[in-house]
Coordinates of C-alpha atoms in Angstrom, one line a residue:
M1 CA 4.4 2.6 59.4
V2 CA 5.0 1.6 55.8
H3 CA 4.8 -1.7 54.0
E4 CA 6.1 -2.4 50.6
P5 CA 4.2 -5.2 48.6
Q6 CA 5.8 -5.8 45.1
E7 CA 2.6 -5.7 43.4
I8 CA -0.9 -4.8 44.6
R9 CA -4.7 -5.2 43.4
P10 CA -7.4 -3.0 42.9
V11 CA -11.1 -3.2 42.3
G12 CA -13.8 -2.2 39.3
G13 CA -13.9 -3.8 35.9
R14 CA -16.8 -4.9 33.7
N15 CA -20.2 -5.9 33.3
T16 CA -20.5 -7.2 29.6
R17 CA -24.6 -6.4 28.2
E18 CA -25.9 -7.1 25.0
A19 CA -24.5 -4.7 22.4
D20 CA -27.1 -2.8 20.0
E21 CA -25.3 -3.1 17.1
S22 CA -27.6 -0.3 16.0
V23 CA -25.6 2.4 17.5
G24 CA -21.4 2.9 16.6
S25 CA -22.5 4.1 12.5
S26 CA -20.9 6.7 10.6
H27 CA -24.6 8.1 10.7
R28 CA -25.8 8.9 13.8
T29 CA -25.9 12.7 14.6
S30 CA -23.3 14.9 17.0
A31 CA -26.5 15.4 19.7
A32 CA -27.1 12.1 19.7
F33 CA -23.8 10.9 20.3
S34 CA -23.6 13.4 23.1
R35 CA -26.2 12.0 24.6
E36 CA -24.6 8.5 24.6
V37 CA -21.2 9.1 26.1
A38 CA -22.8 11.4 29.1
P39 CA -23.7 8.0 31.2
M40 CA -20.3 6.7 29.9
L41 CA -17.8 9.1 31.6
S42 CA -18.6 7.3 34.9
S43 CA -16.1 4.8 35.9
R44 CA -16.5 1.4 36.1
P45 CA -18.6 -0.6 38.8
G46 CA -15.6 -0.2 41.8
D47 CA -13.3 2.5 40.3
G48 CA -12.9 5.5 42.8
S49 CA -12.4 3.0 45.5
V50 CA -8.7 3.2 45.6
V51 CA -7.0 6.6 45.4
A52 CA -3.4 6.4 45.4
Q53 CA -1.2 7.7 48.9
N54 CA 0.9 9.9 46.0
D55 CA -2.0 11.7 44.0
G56 CA 1.3 14.7 43.6
T57 CA 2.8 12.6 40.9
A58 CA -0.4 12.9 38.6
A59 CA 0.6 16.7 37.8
A60 CA 4.0 16.0 37.5
N61 CA 4.3 16.3 34.0
D62 CA 1.2 18.3 33.5
G63 CA 3.3 21.2 31.8
G64 CA 4.2 18.7 28.3
T65 CA 0.0 18.1 28.4
T66 CA -0.8 21.9 28.4
N67 CA 1.3 22.4 26.0
L68 CA 0.1 20.1 23.9
A69 CA -3.8 20.9 24.2
A70 CA -3.2 24.4 23.1
R71 CA -2.3 23.0 19.7
I72 CA -5.6 21.3 19.7
A73 CA -8.6 23.8 17.6
R74 CA -11.6 21.6 18.3
K75 CA -13.0 18.2 19.7
L76 CA -13.4 15.1 17.8
D77 CA -17.0 14.5 16.2
P78 CA -17.3 10.8 15.3
A79 CA -20.5 11.6 13.5
K80 CA -19.0 13.8 11.0
D81 CA -15.3 13.2 11.4
S82 CA -15.6 9.6 10.9
A83 CA -15.6 10.2 6.5
K84 CA -11.9 11.7 7.6
P85 CA -8.4 9.9 7.7
V86 CA -5.8 10.9 10.5
S87 CA -4.0 13.0 8.4
Q88 CA -7.0 15.5 7.3
L89 CA -8.0 15.2 11.1
I90 CA -4.4 16.5 12.0
N91 CA -4.9 19.3 9.8
E92 CA -7.7 20.2 11.1
Q93 CA -6.0 20.2 14.6
V94 CA -8.1 17.6 15.9
F95 CA -5.2 15.5 17.0
V96 CA -1.9 16.4 17.7
D97 CA 0.4 15.1 15.0
A98 CA 3.4 12.9 16.6
R99 CA 4.4 10.8 13.3
P100 CA 7.9 9.7 12.6
Q101 CA 7.6 11.7 9.1
A102 CA 5.2 14.0 7.4
A103 CA 2.3 12.0 6.2
E104 CA 0.5 12.7 2.7
R105 CA -2.8 14.4 3.9
L106 CA -6.1 13.4 2.9
Q107 CA -4.8 10.8 0.0
V108 CA -6.2 7.8 -1.0
S109 CA -3.6 6.0 0.1
D110 CA -4.7 6.6 3.3
R111 CA -7.8 4.0 2.8
R112 CA -6.7 0.2 2.6
S113 CA -7.4 -0.8 -0.9
V114 CA -9.8 -3.1 -2.1
T115 CA -8.1 -6.2 -1.8
D116 CA -7.0 -5.1 2.0
Q117 CA -10.4 -4.7 2.8
T118 CA -11.1 -8.7 2.5
S119 CA -8.6 -9.5 4.7
K120 CA -9.4 -9.7 8.5
P121 CA -10.6 -6.7 9.8
P122 CA -7.6 -5.4 12.9
E123 CA -8.6 -5.5 16.4
V124 CA -8.8 -2.1 19.1
V125 CA -6.4 -2.6 22.5
V126 CA -7.0 0.3 24.4
Q127 CA -4.2 -0.1 27.2
Y128 CA -2.2 2.1 29.9
S129 CA 1.0 3.9 29.6
N130 CA 3.8 2.2 31.0
A131 CA 5.7 4.0 33.9
S132 CA 9.0 2.6 32.0
G133 CA 7.7 4.5 29.0
K134 CA 8.0 1.4 26.8
P135 CA 4.6 0.1 26.5
D136 CA 3.8 -3.7 25.4
Q137 CA 3.0 -2.9 22.2
K138 CA 3.6 0.5 20.3
P139 CA 0.4 3.2 19.9
D140 CA -1.4 4.2 17.1
F141 CA -3.1 6.7 19.6
T142 CA -2.4 8.2 22.8
I143 CA -4.6 10.1 25.1
T144 CA -3.3 12.4 27.5
K145 CA -4.4 13.0 31.0
D146 CA -5.9 16.4 29.7
G147 CA -7.9 14.4 26.8
T148 CA -5.7 15.4 24.4
V149 CA -5.5 13.1 21.0
V150 CA -2.2 12.6 20.2
A151 CA -1.7 10.0 16.5
H152 CA 1.7 8.4 16.4
T153 CA 1.0 7.1 12.7
D154 CA -1.8 6.4 9.9
F155 CA -3.6 3.7 11.5
E156 CA -4.8 2.7 8.4
K157 CA -1.6 2.5 6.3
H158 CA 0.5 -0.1 8.4
G159 CA -2.2 -2.5 8.8
G160 CA -2.4 -5.0 11.9
N161 CA -4.2 -4.1 15.2
V162 CA -4.8 -0.3 16.3
V163 CA -3.5 0.6 19.6
I164 CA -5.0 3.3 21.8
Q165 CA -3.1 4.2 25.2
V166 CA -3.9 6.1 28.2
E167 CA -1.7 8.2 29.5
R168 CA -1.4 8.1 33.3
P169 CA 1.1 9.1 36.1
E170 CA 3.4 6.4 37.8
G171 CA 1.2 5.1 40.4
Q172 CA -2.1 5.2 39.4
V173 CA -4.4 2.2 38.5
D174 CA -7.9 3.6 38.9
P175 CA -8.8 6.6 35.8
Q176 CA -10.8 8.4 38.6
Q177 CA -7.0 8.8 40.5
N178 CA -7.0 11.2 37.1
P179 CA -8.2 15.3 38.0
D180 CA -9.2 15.2 34.6
F181 CA -10.4 11.7 34.7
A182 CA -13.8 13.3 32.8
K183 CA -12.0 14.4 29.9
Q184 CA -10.2 11.2 29.0
Q185 CA -13.4 9.3 28.9
E186 CA -14.7 11.7 26.9
A187 CA -11.5 11.7 24.7
Q188 CA -11.6 8.1 24.6
A189 CA -15.2 7.9 23.9
R190 CA -14.8 9.6 20.7
L191 CA -12.1 8.5 19.0
L192 CA -13.2 4.8 19.7
A193 CA -16.0 5.6 17.7
Y194 CA -14.1 6.7 15.1
V195 CA -12.0 4.1 14.9
N196 CA -14.6 2.1 15.3
N197 CA -16.2 3.5 12.9
R198 CA -13.0 3.9 9.7
I199 CA -13.0 -0.2 10.5
K200 CA -16.5 -1.0 9.6
Q201 CA -16.5 1.5 6.9
D202 CA -13.3 -1.0 5.0
Y203 CA -14.2 -4.2 6.6
P204 CA -17.8 -5.9 5.7
E205 CA -16.9 -8.6 8.3
A206 CA -16.9 -6.2 11.1
E207 CA -20.1 -4.1 9.9
K208 CA -21.5 -7.4 10.6
N209 CA -20.1 -8.6 13.0
G210 CA -18.7 -5.9 15.4
V211 CA -15.3 -4.8 16.2
K212 CA -12.7 -6.7 18.4
L213 CA -11.6 -5.2 21.5
Q214 CA -8.7 -6.3 23.2
D215 CA -9.0 -4.5 26.9
A216 CA -7.2 -6.0 29.0
Q217 CA -6.8 -3.4 32.0
G218 CA -10.9 -2.7 32.0
L219 CA -10.4 0.8 30.8
V220 CA -13.1 1.0 28.7
A221 CA -16.7 1.4 30.1
P222 CA -18.7 -1.4 29.1
E223 CA -21.8 0.7 28.6
L224 CA -19.3 2.3 25.7
E225 CA -18.6 -1.3 24.1
N226 CA -22.2 -2.3 23.8
Q227 CA -23.0 1.1 22.6
L228 CA -20.6 0.6 20.0
G229 CA -21.4 -3.0 19.0
M230 CA -17.7 -3.9 19.8
Q231 CA -16.4 -7.5 20.5
N232 CA -14.6 -7.6 23.8
A233 CA -12.3 -10.5 23.6
S234 CA -11.6 -12.0 27.1
Q235 CA -7.9 -12.7 27.7
I236 CA -9.6 -15.3 29.7
G237 CA -11.8 -16.5 27.2
D238 CA -15.4 -17.6 28.2
N239 CA -14.8 -20.3 30.8
Y240 CA -14.7 -18.1 33.8
S241 CA -17.5 -15.9 35.2
Q242 CA -17.6 -12.1 35.1
E243 CA -16.4 -11.9 38.5
T244 CA -13.2 -13.6 37.7
Q245 CA -12.6 -11.7 34.7
R246 CA -13.6 -8.2 36.2
A247 CA -10.8 -9.3 38.6
V248 CA -8.4 -9.7 36.0
E249 CA -8.5 -7.2 34.4
N250 CA -8.4 -4.7 37.2
L251 CA -5.2 -6.9 38.5
G252 CA -3.6 -6.0 35.1
R253 CA -3.9 -2.5 35.5
F254 CA -0.5 -2.3 38.0
N255 CA 1.3 -3.8 35.2
G256 CA 3.6 -0.8 33.9
S257 CA 2.3 1.0 37.0
G258 CA 5.3 1.5 38.7
R259 CA 5.9 2.4 42.4
G260 CA 2.1 4.0 44.1
S261 CA 0.5 3.2 47.4
M262 CA -3.0 2.6 49.3
S263 CA -4.1 2.4 52.6
R264 CA -4.3 -0.9 54.7
E265 CA -8.6 -0.3 54.8
R266 CA -8.1 0.5 50.8
A267 CA -6.7 -2.7 50.3
D268 CA -9.2 -4.4 52.9
G269 CA -11.9 -3.9 50.2
Y270 CA -10.2 -6.0 47.5
F271 CA -10.9 -9.1 49.3
P272 CA -14.4 -10.5 50.2
Q273 CA -14.7 -10.1 54.0
R274 CA -13.5 -13.6 55.6
D275 CA -15.4 -14.4 58.5
V276 CA -13.6 -17.0 60.1
P277 CA -10.4 -16.7 62.9
M278 CA -7.4 -18.3 61.1
Q279 CA -7.2 -21.8 62.2
P280 CA -5.3 -24.3 64.0
G281 CA -2.4 -25.1 61.5
E282 CA -3.4 -22.8 59.2
T283 CA -0.1 -20.9 58.7
N284 CA 0.1 -16.8 57.1
A285 CA 1.0 -18.3 53.5
A286 CA -1.7 -21.4 53.6
A287 CA -4.3 -18.4 54.6
A288 CA -2.8 -15.6 52.0
F289 CA -3.4 -18.5 49.2
K290 CA -6.8 -18.7 50.5
D291 CA -7.4 -15.2 50.2
T292 CA -5.8 -15.2 46.6
L293 CA -8.7 -17.7 45.1
A294 CA -10.9 -15.0 47.2
A295 CA -9.8 -12.4 45.2
L296 CA -9.8 -14.1 41.6
V297 CA -13.2 -15.9 42.4
N298 CA -14.4 -12.5 43.2
A299 CA -17.2 -13.4 45.4
D300 CA -20.0 -11.6 46.4
K301 CA -18.8 -8.6 48.9
E302 CA -21.7 -8.8 51.4
R303 CA -22.5 -12.4 51.5
P304 CA -18.9 -14.3 50.2
Y305 CA -20.1 -17.5 51.6
E306 CA -23.2 -17.7 49.7
T307 CA -21.9 -17.1 46.4
V308 CA -23.0 -19.1 43.8
R309 CA -21.2 -18.5 40.6
K310 CA -21.8 -20.3 36.9
Q311 CA -18.2 -20.7 35.5
G312 CA -18.0 -22.5 32.0
N313 CA -20.7 -25.6 32.2
E314 CA -21.0 -25.8 35.9
Y315 CA -21.5 -24.1 39.1
R316 CA -18.6 -22.9 41.8
A317 CA -20.1 -22.0 45.2
G318 CA -18.9 -20.4 48.4
R319 CA -15.8 -17.8 48.8
Y320 CA -13.3 -19.7 47.5
G321 CA -15.3 -20.6 44.6
F322 CA -15.9 -24.4 45.5
S323 CA -16.9 -27.1 42.1
G324 CA -18.4 -29.9 42.7
R325 CA -15.6 -31.9 42.0
Q326 CA -13.1 -30.3 44.8
I327 CA -16.5 -30.6 47.4
S328 CA -16.4 -34.6 46.3
N329 CA -13.3 -35.1 46.6
W330 CA -12.6 -33.2 50.3
L331 CA -15.6 -35.3 51.5
A332 CA -14.2 -39.2 50.0
G333 CA -10.6 -37.9 52.1
L334 CA -12.7 -37.4 55.2
D335 CA -13.1 -41.6 55.0
L336 CA -16.1 -41.9 56.3
G337 CA -16.7 -45.5 55.2
D338 CA -19.6 -47.1 52.5
P339 CA -22.1 -47.3 54.2
P340 CA -21.2 -43.7 55.8
D341 CA -20.3 -44.7 59.6
P342 CA -22.1 -41.9 62.1
A343 CA -19.5 -42.9 64.5
K344 CA -16.9 -41.2 62.4
I345 CA -19.0 -38.4 61.6
E346 CA -19.0 -37.9 64.9
E347 CA -15.1 -37.8 65.9
L348 CA -14.9 -35.0 63.4
I349 CA -17.5 -33.0 64.3
K350 CA -15.5 -33.3 67.8
Q351 CA -12.7 -32.4 65.5
G352 CA -14.3 -29.4 64.2
K353 CA -13.6 -30.8 60.5
L354 CA -17.3 -31.2 60.1
P355 CA -20.0 -28.7 61.4
K356 CA -22.2 -29.7 64.3
G357 CA -25.6 -31.2 63.4
F358 CA -23.8 -32.9 60.5
N359 CA -24.9 -36.4 59.6
V360 CA -25.4 -39.3 57.2
E361 CA -28.4 -37.5 55.7
K362 CA -26.4 -34.6 55.2
L363 CA -24.0 -35.9 53.6
K364 CA -26.0 -37.6 50.9
Q365 CA -27.5 -34.2 50.2
L366 CA -24.2 -32.4 50.1
Q367 CA -23.1 -35.5 47.8
A368 CA -25.8 -34.9 45.6
M369 CA -25.2 -31.0 45.5
A370 CA -21.9 -31.7 44.5
K371 CA -22.2 -33.6 41.7
G372 CA -25.3 -31.3 40.5
M373 CA -22.8 -28.8 40.5
A374 CA -20.8 -30.5 38.4
D375 CA -23.4 -32.0 36.0
G376 CA -24.2 -27.7 35.1
K377 CA -27.4 -27.7 38.0
Q378 CA -27.3 -24.5 40.3
P379 CA -27.5 -25.0 43.9
S380 CA -29.9 -23.2 45.6
A381 CA -30.2 -21.0 48.8
E382 CA -31.6 -24.2 50.7
D383 CA -28.2 -26.1 49.4
M384 CA -25.7 -23.9 50.4
K385 CA -26.9 -24.2 54.2
L386 CA -25.2 -27.6 53.7
L387 CA -21.7 -25.8 53.4
P388 CA -21.3 -23.3 56.1
K389 CA -18.6 -21.0 56.4
E390 CA -16.6 -22.6 58.7
M391 CA -16.8 -25.8 56.9
Q392 CA -16.0 -24.1 53.8
E393 CA -12.7 -22.7 55.8
T394 CA -11.6 -25.8 56.7
M395 CA -12.4 -27.8 53.2
A396 CA -10.3 -24.7 51.5
T397 CA -7.4 -25.2 54.1
D398 CA -7.4 -29.2 53.4
L399 CA -7.7 -28.9 49.6
T400 CA -5.4 -25.8 48.9
G401 CA -2.7 -27.2 51.2
K402 CA -2.7 -29.9 48.7
M403 CA -2.2 -28.3 45.7
L404 CA 0.5 -26.2 46.8
K405 CA 2.5 -28.7 47.7
D406 CA 1.9 -30.9 44.1
A407 CA 2.4 -27.3 43.4
G408 CA 6.2 -27.4 44.8
N409 CA 4.6 -24.2 46.8
D410 CA 4.0 -21.9 43.6
S411 CA 0.6 -20.5 44.5
S412 CA 0.3 -19.0 40.9
V413 CA 0.4 -22.5 38.9
A414 CA -1.5 -23.8 42.2
A415 CA -3.9 -21.4 41.8
L416 CA -4.7 -22.1 38.0
A417 CA -5.6 -25.7 39.0
W418 CA -7.6 -24.5 41.0
M419 CA -9.5 -22.0 38.9
Q420 CA -9.5 -24.7 36.1
N421 CA -10.9 -27.0 38.3
K422 CA -7.7 -29.5 37.7
E423 CA -5.1 -31.2 40.0
V424 CA -2.1 -29.6 39.6
G425 CA -0.6 -32.7 37.6
E426 CA -3.4 -32.5 35.0
L427 CA -2.2 -29.2 33.9
T428 CA -0.6 -29.6 30.3
Q429 CA 2.3 -27.3 28.9
A430 CA -0.5 -25.6 27.0
D431 CA -2.5 -24.7 30.1
L432 CA 0.8 -23.3 31.9
T433 CA 2.0 -21.1 28.9
S434 CA -1.3 -19.9 27.5
P435 CA -2.8 -16.7 26.9
E436 CA -5.9 -17.5 29.4
G437 CA -2.8 -19.1 31.8
Q438 CA -0.7 -16.1 31.8
A439 CA -3.5 -13.9 33.0
I440 CA -4.5 -15.7 35.3
R441 CA -1.1 -16.9 37.2
D442 CA -0.2 -13.4 36.8
A443 CA -3.1 -12.1 38.6
S444 CA -2.8 -14.7 41.2
Q445 CA 1.2 -13.5 41.9
K446 CA -0.5 -9.8 42.3
A447 CA -3.5 -11.2 44.5
Y448 CA -1.0 -13.2 47.0
S449 CA 1.6 -10.5 47.2
L450 CA -1.5 -7.8 48.1
A451 CA -2.3 -10.1 50.8
T452 CA 1.0 -11.2 52.5
A453 CA 1.6 -7.5 52.9
R454 CA -1.3 -7.3 54.8
Q455 CA -0.4 -9.6 57.2
M456 CA 2.6 -7.8 57.5
S457 CA 0.4 -4.6 58.3
E458 CA -1.7 -3.1 60.8
R459 CA -4.9 -0.9 60.4
G460 CA -3.7 3.0 59.7
D461 CA -0.7 2.1 57.8
T462 CA 0.2 2.5 54.3
L463 CA 0.7 -0.3 51.7
N464 CA 3.3 0.6 49.1
F465 CA 3.8 -1.2 46.2
Q466 CA 5.9 -1.4 43.1
D467 CA 5.3 -3.9 40.2
N468 CA 8.3 -5.4 38.8
G469 CA 7.0 -6.9 36.0
R470 CA 7.8 -10.8 37.3
G471 CA 8.8 -12.7 40.1
S472 CA 7.0 -15.7 42.3
P473 CA 5.1 -15.3 45.1
L474 CA 7.4 -16.5 47.2
G475 CA 9.9 -14.7 45.9
I476 CA 7.8 -12.0 46.0
E477 CA 7.1 -12.7 50.0
I478 CA 11.1 -12.6 50.4
A479 CA 11.3 -9.8 49.1
Q480 CA 9.1 -8.2 51.3
H481 CA 10.8 -9.8 54.5
A482 CA 14.3 -8.5 53.3
E483 CA 12.6 -4.8 52.6
R484 CA 11.6 -4.5 55.8
V485 CA 14.2 -6.7 57.7
A486 CA 17.2 -3.9 56.3
N487 CA 14.6 -0.4 56.7
N488 CA 14.4 -1.4 60.1
M489 CA 18.3 -2.4 60.9
G490 CA 19.2 0.8 59.0
T491 CA 22.9 -0.1 59.0
V492 CA 26.2 -1.2 57.5
G493 CA 28.7 -3.9 57.2
W494 CA 25.7 -6.6 58.5
C495 CA 24.8 -7.5 55.3
Y496 CA 24.4 -11.4 56.3
R497 CA 22.7 -11.0 59.9
G498 CA 20.0 -8.8 57.7
V499 CA 19.8 -11.7 54.6
K500 CA 19.7 -14.5 57.8
R501 CA 16.6 -12.9 59.0
A502 CA 14.5 -11.8 56.3
L503 CA 15.4 -16.1 55.2
D504 CA 14.6 -17.4 58.6
K505 CA 10.6 -16.0 58.2
V506 CA 10.5 -18.7 55.1
G507 CA 12.2 -21.9 56.8
I508 CA 15.8 -20.8 55.3
N509 CA 18.3 -21.1 57.8
L510 CA 21.9 -20.0 57.7
E511 CA 24.3 -20.8 59.9
G512 CA 27.9 -18.6 60.8
G513 CA 28.4 -15.4 60.3
Y514 CA 29.8 -14.5 56.9
A515 CA 28.5 -14.0 53.5
K516 CA 31.0 -16.1 52.2
Q517 CA 30.0 -19.1 54.4
A518 CA 26.3 -18.6 52.3
A519 CA 27.1 -20.2 48.7
S520 CA 27.6 -23.4 49.8
Q521 CA 24.9 -24.0 52.4
L522 CA 22.3 -22.4 50.0
A523 CA 23.5 -24.8 47.1
S524 CA 23.3 -27.6 49.3
N525 CA 19.4 -27.0 50.3
P526 CA 16.9 -29.0 48.3
R527 CA 14.3 -26.3 48.6
V528 CA 16.7 -23.7 46.7
Q529 CA 18.1 -23.5 42.8
E530 CA 21.4 -21.7 42.0
V531 CA 20.4 -19.4 38.8
S532 CA 21.6 -17.6 36.1
K533 CA 22.5 -13.1 37.2
A534 CA 21.1 -12.4 34.2
D535 CA 17.5 -13.8 35.0
M536 CA 17.7 -12.5 38.4
Q537 CA 13.5 -12.2 40.1
P538 CA 12.5 -10.1 43.4
G539 CA 13.7 -12.3 46.3
D540 CA 16.8 -14.1 44.5
I541 CA 19.9 -14.4 46.7
L542 CA 23.2 -12.4 45.5
V543 CA 26.6 -14.1 46.7
H544 CA 29.6 -12.2 46.2
Q545 CA 32.4 -14.0 47.3
P546 CA 35.7 -12.8 48.9
A547 CA 38.9 -12.1 46.9
G548 CA 41.3 -12.0 49.0
Y549 CA 42.1 -8.4 48.4
G550 CA 40.2 -5.1 47.7
R551 CA 39.0 -2.3 49.3
T552 CA 36.8 -3.1 52.0
K553 CA 36.8 -6.0 54.5
G554 CA 33.9 -7.7 52.8
Q555 CA 36.0 -7.8 49.4
Q556 CA 38.9 -9.5 51.1
Y557 CA 37.4 -11.5 53.9
A558 CA 33.6 -11.9 54.5
G559 CA 32.0 -11.5 51.1
H560 CA 28.5 -9.9 49.8
I561 CA 25.5 -10.8 50.1
A562 CA 22.0 -9.1 49.7
V563 CA 18.4 -10.4 48.3
Y564 CA 17.3 -8.6 45.2
L565 CA 14.4 -6.3 45.2
G566 CA 13.8 -5.7 41.7
N567 CA 14.1 -2.5 39.8
G568 CA 18.3 -2.4 40.5
K569 CA 17.8 -2.4 44.0
E570 CA 18.7 -5.1 46.8
A571 CA 18.5 -5.5 50.2
S572 CA 20.5 -6.9 53.7
D573 CA 20.7 -4.6 56.3
H574 CA 19.7 -1.7 54.1
V575 CA 18.6 -0.9 51.1
Q576 CA 21.0 0.2 48.2
S577 CA 21.3 -0.1 44.4
V578 CA 22.4 -3.3 43.5
I579 CA 26.2 -4.2 43.9
K580 CA 27.4 -5.5 40.8
G581 CA 30.7 -7.3 41.8
Q582 CA 33.5 -5.4 41.3
G583 CA 36.5 -6.3 43.6
Y584 CA 34.8 -9.5 44.7
G585 CA 35.8 -12.4 43.3
G586 CA 32.4 -14.2 41.6
T587 CA 28.8 -13.6 42.0
R588 CA 26.0 -16.4 42.7
V589 CA 22.7 -16.1 42.5
F590 CA 20.1 -18.5 44.1
R591 CA 16.3 -18.7 44.2
V592 CA 13.9 -20.4 47.1
V593 CA 11.2 -22.5 44.7
A594 CA 9.8 -24.2 47.7

């Protein structure tokens, strides 16, 4: 039994430590560098716990990689080679030459002018290769799967950031899935040290403050960053915990990963354990969103409900990272009166909203704890007993339900508001579109798609994933339902029935039996918007109107309807490549937005 979420969450990540600025100098000896690199070849915390089920893909292109390796005479030695430009190291067969034009070898033009040295130092970007072959930024270097370093430019000539691309096969989201992981990591460590040294030689500011590193996918070991004295530029800023930073980085590994798979058991490990069953009235969508928040908070795996984290100037608590403000808002919503009415408290205990033994005194203690958290006071282990796990689940259900409603059921917007400790209406356009906001929203979409996929699977199942690059959590959920229905039906000629079954699962009900009847129903539904065909996203519904003529009955009389899955695929009563509409009387595209 196979289930296909569009995107899935890995684990592992960063643990920033105090940097040793004395390390990373071009004067280190080769022996010293080897001693430093050795412990860095182990993975980041959590790496290796995800192993794709399509590991055979990893060796698909090894022939080309092996040929490149044969062109290398020796390994890069940062201690000795940092005085040499890229062109000389190509001549010495340390790098493979993949530059578009032959460059001059070892001339003054290889180094920036003195005037250039007064400008802003370049940053170093480390990123995974894109399965589509189109990297987000054109690389200066590629580190192949076997550790061969390919030079695409003389990076010191063009200025700007230095981009190092780490090669991976389709579906790889964990460096340890690479059989030659150790070789690739060693090459990465040596190349980073070389580039770091070259930048420091040219820029006094970099020598003084450290070279900035952009590592949005958590591919560089924290030990190496610190040994080289590099500054990691967090993509979500400094107002989030290191654990949330790790979660966002590792979710980012799915960008550009293409297709892959993992077991349900491994997928379960990506979320802090939930010890409380779903509550009466708690929907699957609500539970998935709560799991999304738990994944972003990245609560302690052993004791998630006792987690306490510093975030910005205040503290967060529990599996869902409640802020003091959120706790206070929930208590205020109970309307217990002023002074609090013991009878109302007893009634809420009977309803299961408050834990047994809760009373006016504990209410006051919890209110004081919430205020202290907002003021930057860390709650103690004794304080956390005021938030038992059952109460946390009730609080999360109530608070997130309101947030989702305010966000029009866009879980990425609601997740951003939660993480920023704001109401949805308080989010600004800058919050939504800033790099930090986009990173949180992107990570939340991936976590949400995994959470919904887990709900549709059983232990022992395989979860397939596919990076479609974009799409709302609701759209991804619709695409998942549609693909599952289509695979179960496996028929031809019953497209309307397949799409109807998929949309039923999200509360969109279609009447009738022909595709041509769907367009008017969708257009009049307040939960649905008509969008441009050029802007299709996973979960969108394509309706091809009948033309009154054509080779098929569908083209003549019934039309055709399908759900777009992304990457050129659609699902109706079977999965196929998207029908472009030839022979039909026009195509309309609809998107469920709430």
